[in-house]
Coordinates of C-alpha atoms in Angstrom, one line a residue:
Chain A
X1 CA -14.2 6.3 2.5
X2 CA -14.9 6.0 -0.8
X3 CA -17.9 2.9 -1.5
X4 CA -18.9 1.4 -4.9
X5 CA -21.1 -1.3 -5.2
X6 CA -21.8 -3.4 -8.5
X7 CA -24.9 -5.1 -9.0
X8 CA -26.9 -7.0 -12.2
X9 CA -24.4 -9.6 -12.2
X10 CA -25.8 -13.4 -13.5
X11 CA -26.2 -16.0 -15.9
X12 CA -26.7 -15.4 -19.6
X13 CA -27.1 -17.1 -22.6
X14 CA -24.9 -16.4 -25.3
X15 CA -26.5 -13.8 -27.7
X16 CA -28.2 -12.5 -24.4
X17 CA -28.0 -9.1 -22.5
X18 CA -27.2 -8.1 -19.3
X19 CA -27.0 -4.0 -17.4
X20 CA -24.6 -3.6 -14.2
X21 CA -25.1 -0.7 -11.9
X22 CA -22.8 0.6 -9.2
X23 CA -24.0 2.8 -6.6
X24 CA -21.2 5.0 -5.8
X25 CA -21.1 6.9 -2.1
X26 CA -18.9 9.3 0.0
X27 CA -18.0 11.0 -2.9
X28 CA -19.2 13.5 -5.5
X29 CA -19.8 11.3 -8.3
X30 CA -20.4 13.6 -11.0
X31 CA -16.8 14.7 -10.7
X32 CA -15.4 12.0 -11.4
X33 CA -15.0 9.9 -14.6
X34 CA -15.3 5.8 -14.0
X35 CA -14.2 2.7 -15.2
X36 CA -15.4 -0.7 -15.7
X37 CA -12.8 -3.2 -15.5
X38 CA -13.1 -7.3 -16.0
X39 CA -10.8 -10.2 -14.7
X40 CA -10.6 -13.4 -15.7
X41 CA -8.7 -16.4 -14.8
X42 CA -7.0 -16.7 -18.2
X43 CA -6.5 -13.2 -19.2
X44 CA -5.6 -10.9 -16.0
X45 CA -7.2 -7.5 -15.5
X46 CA -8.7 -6.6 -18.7
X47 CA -9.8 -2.6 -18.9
X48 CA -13.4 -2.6 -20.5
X49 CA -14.9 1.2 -20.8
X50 CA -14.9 4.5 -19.6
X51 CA -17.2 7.7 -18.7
X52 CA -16.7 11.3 -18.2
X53 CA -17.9 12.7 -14.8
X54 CA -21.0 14.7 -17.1
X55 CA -21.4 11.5 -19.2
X56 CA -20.6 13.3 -22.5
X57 CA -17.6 11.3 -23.1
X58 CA -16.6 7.1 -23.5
X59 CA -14.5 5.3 -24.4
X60 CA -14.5 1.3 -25.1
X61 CA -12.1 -1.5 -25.3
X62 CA -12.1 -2.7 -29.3
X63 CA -13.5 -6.6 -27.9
X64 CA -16.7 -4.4 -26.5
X65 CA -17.1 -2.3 -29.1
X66 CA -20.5 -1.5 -30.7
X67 CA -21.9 -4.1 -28.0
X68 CA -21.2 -2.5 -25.1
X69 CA -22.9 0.8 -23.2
X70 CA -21.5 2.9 -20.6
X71 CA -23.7 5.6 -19.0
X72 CA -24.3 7.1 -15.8
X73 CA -27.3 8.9 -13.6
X74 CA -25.9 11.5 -11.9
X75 CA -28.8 12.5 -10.0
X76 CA -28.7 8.8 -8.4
X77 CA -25.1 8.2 -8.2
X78 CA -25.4 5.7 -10.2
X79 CA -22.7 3.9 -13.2
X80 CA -23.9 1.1 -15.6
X81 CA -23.1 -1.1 -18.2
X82 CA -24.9 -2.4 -20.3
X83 CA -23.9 -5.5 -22.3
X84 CA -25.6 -6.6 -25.5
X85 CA -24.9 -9.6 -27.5
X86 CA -22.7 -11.4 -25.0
X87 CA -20.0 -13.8 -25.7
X88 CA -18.8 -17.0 -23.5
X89 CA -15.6 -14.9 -23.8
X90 CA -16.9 -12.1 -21.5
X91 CA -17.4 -14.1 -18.7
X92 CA -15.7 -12.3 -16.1
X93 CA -15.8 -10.3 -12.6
X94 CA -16.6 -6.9 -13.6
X95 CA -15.5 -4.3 -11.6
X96 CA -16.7 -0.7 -11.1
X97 CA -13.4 1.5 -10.6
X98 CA -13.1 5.6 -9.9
X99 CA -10.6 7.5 -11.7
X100 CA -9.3 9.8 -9.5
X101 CA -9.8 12.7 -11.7
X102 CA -7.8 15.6 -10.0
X103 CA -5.2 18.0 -11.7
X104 CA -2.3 15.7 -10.9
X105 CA -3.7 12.8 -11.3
X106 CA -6.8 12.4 -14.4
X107 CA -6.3 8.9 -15.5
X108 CA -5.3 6.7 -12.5
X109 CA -8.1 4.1 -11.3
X110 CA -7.6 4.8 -7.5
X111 CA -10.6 2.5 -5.7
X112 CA -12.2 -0.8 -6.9
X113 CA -15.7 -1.9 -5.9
X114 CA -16.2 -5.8 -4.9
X115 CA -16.9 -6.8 -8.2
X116 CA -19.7 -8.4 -10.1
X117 CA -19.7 -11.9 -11.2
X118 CA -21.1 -12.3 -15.2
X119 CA -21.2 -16.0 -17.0
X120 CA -22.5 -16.4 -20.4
X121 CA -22.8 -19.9 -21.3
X122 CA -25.1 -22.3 -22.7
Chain B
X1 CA -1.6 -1.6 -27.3
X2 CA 0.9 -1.3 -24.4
X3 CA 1.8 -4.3 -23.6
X4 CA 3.2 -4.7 -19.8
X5 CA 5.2 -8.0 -18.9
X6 CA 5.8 -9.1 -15.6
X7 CA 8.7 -11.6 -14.1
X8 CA 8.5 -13.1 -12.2
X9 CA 5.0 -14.5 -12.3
X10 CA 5.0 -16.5 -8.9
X11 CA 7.6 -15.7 -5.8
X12 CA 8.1 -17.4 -2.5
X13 CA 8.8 -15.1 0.6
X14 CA 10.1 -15.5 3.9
X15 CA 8.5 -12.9 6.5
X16 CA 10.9 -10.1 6.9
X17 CA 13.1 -11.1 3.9
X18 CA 12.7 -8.2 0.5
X19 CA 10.9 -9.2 -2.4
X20 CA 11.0 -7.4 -6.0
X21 CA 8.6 -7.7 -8.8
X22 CA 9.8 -6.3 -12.3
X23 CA 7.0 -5.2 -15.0
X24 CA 8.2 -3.6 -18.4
X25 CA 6.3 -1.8 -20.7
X26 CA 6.6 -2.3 -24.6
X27 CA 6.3 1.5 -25.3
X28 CA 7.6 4.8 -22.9
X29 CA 4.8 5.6 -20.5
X30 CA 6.7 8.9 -19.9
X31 CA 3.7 11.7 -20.7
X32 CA 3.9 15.1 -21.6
X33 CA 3.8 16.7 -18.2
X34 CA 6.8 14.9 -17.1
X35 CA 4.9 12.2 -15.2
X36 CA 5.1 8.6 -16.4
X37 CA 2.0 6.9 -15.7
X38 CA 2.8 3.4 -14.4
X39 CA 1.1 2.1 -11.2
X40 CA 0.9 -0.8 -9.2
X41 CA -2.3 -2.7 -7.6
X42 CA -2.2 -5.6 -5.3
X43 CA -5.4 -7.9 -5.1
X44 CA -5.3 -10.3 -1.4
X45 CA -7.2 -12.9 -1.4
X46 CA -10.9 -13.2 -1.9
X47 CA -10.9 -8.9 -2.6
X48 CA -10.6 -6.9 -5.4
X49 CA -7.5 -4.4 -6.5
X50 CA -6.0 -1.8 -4.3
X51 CA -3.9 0.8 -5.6
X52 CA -0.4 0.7 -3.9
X53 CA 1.6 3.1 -5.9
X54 CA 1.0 5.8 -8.7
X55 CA 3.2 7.6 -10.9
X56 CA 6.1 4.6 -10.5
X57 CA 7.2 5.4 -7.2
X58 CA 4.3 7.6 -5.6
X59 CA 2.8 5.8 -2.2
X60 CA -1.2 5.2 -2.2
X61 CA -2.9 6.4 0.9
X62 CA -2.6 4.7 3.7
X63 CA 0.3 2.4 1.9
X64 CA 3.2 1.0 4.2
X65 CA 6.7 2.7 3.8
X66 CA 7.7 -0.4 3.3
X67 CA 6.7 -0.7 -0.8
X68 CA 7.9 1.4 -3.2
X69 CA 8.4 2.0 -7.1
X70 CA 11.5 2.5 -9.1
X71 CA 12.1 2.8 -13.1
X72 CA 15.1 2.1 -15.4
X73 CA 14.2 3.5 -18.6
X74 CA 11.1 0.8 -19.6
X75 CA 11.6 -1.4 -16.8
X76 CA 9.6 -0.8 -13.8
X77 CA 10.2 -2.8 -10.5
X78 CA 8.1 -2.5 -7.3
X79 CA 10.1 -3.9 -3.8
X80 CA 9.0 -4.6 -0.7
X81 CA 11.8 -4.0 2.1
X82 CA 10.6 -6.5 4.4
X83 CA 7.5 -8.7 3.4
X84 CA 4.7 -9.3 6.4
X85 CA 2.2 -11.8 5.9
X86 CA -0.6 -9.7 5.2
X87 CA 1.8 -9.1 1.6
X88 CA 0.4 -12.1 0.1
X89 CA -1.6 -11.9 -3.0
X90 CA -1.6 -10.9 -6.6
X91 CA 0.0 -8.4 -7.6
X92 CA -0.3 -5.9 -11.1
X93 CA 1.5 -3.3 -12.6
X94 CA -0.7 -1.3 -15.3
X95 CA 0.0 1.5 -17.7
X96 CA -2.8 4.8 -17.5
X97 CA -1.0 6.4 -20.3
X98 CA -2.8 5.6 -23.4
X99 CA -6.3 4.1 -24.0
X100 CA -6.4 0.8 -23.7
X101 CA -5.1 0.9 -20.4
X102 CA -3.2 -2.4 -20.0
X103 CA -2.1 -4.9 -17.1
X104 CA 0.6 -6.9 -16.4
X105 CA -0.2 -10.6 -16.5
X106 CA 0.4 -10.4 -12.9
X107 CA 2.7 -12.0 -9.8
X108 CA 1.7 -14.7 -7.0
X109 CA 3.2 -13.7 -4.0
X110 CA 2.9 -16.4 -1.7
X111 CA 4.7 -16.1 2.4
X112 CA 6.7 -19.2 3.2

């Protein structure tokens, strides 16, 4: 079954920076593109950034924008974020998500890792 | 952006009773190969988001006959014939159309 798990989570300052990683297993990564997603209490399931299975293509939400990072090592199965200049407003759960990437279904975020907890505060 | 409401935001089930969520989308989520790309995720307690249907009506691996998707024009609505305990938790419609992709607010679904 397909495994992702996040990691890099923590306390920040605001201003301060912060990289996830998510190992990905029992699946060929570099196929597939992936997602970071974020939920918070107030505003749901907010879709962050996303990453072709070659890393030659992203995409960001406008409110990470110029801020944000998303990359990937193939060769380690391996998706990160990295977040610069964080904001008390992206304090979240972030989540590491697979797009299923087939044919019939490119687009669709099919499995979720457990999430990884990030607070920027003062 | 898309923007996807759901009603209602909190619902109250009796074990073996139906229960229906509705989620509209603000633009047509109907795509150029004929699929319209509206799913459905439900997030129990303490875990993160499983995928439960794709492609409005489509069943998620491993997904219990018992939920399914429908569509009426904009308005999407995902029912549950007969709600077991183990239903209970949040659940999200979102659109995979267009970039952003964008939730529903989403709806507590708590077993009396």
């Amino acid at each position: 079954e397909v495994h992702l798990v996040e990691s890099g989570g923590g306390s920040v300052q605001p201003g301060g920076s912060l990289r996830l990683s998510c190992v990905a297993s029992e699946f060929p990564f570099s196929h597939y593109w992936m997602h970071w997603v974020r939920q918070t209490p107030g505003k749901g399931l907010v879709w962050v950034s996303r990453i072709s299975g070659d890393g030659s293509t992203t995409n960001y939400a406008d409110s990470v924008k110029g801020r944000f990072t998303i990359s990937r090592d193939n060769a380690k199965n391996t998706l990160y974020l990295q977040m610069n200049s964080l904001r008390a407003e992206d304090t979240a759960v972030y989540y590491c998500t697979r797009d299923c990437s087939g044919p019939s279904c490119w687009g669709l975020i099919d499995y979720w890792g457990q999430g990884t907890l990030v607070a920027v505060s003062s | 952006d898309i923007v996807m409401t759901q009603t209602p935001l909190s619902l109250s089930v009796t074990p073996g009773q139906p229960a229906s969520i509705s989620c509209k989308s603000s633009q047509n989520l109907l795509y150029s190969d004929g699929k319209t790309n509206l799913c459905w995720y439900l997030q129990k307690p303490g875990q993160s988001p499983q995928l439960l249907i794709y492609e409005v009506s489509n069943r998620f691996s491993g997904v219990p006959d018992r939920f399914s998707g429908g569509v009426s024009g904009t308005d999407f609505t995902l029912k549950i014939s007969r709600v077991e305990a183990e239903d209970a938790g949040l659940y999200y419609c979102m659109q995979n159309i267009q970039l952003p992709y964008t939730f529903g607010q989403g709806t507590k679904v708590e077993i009396k």
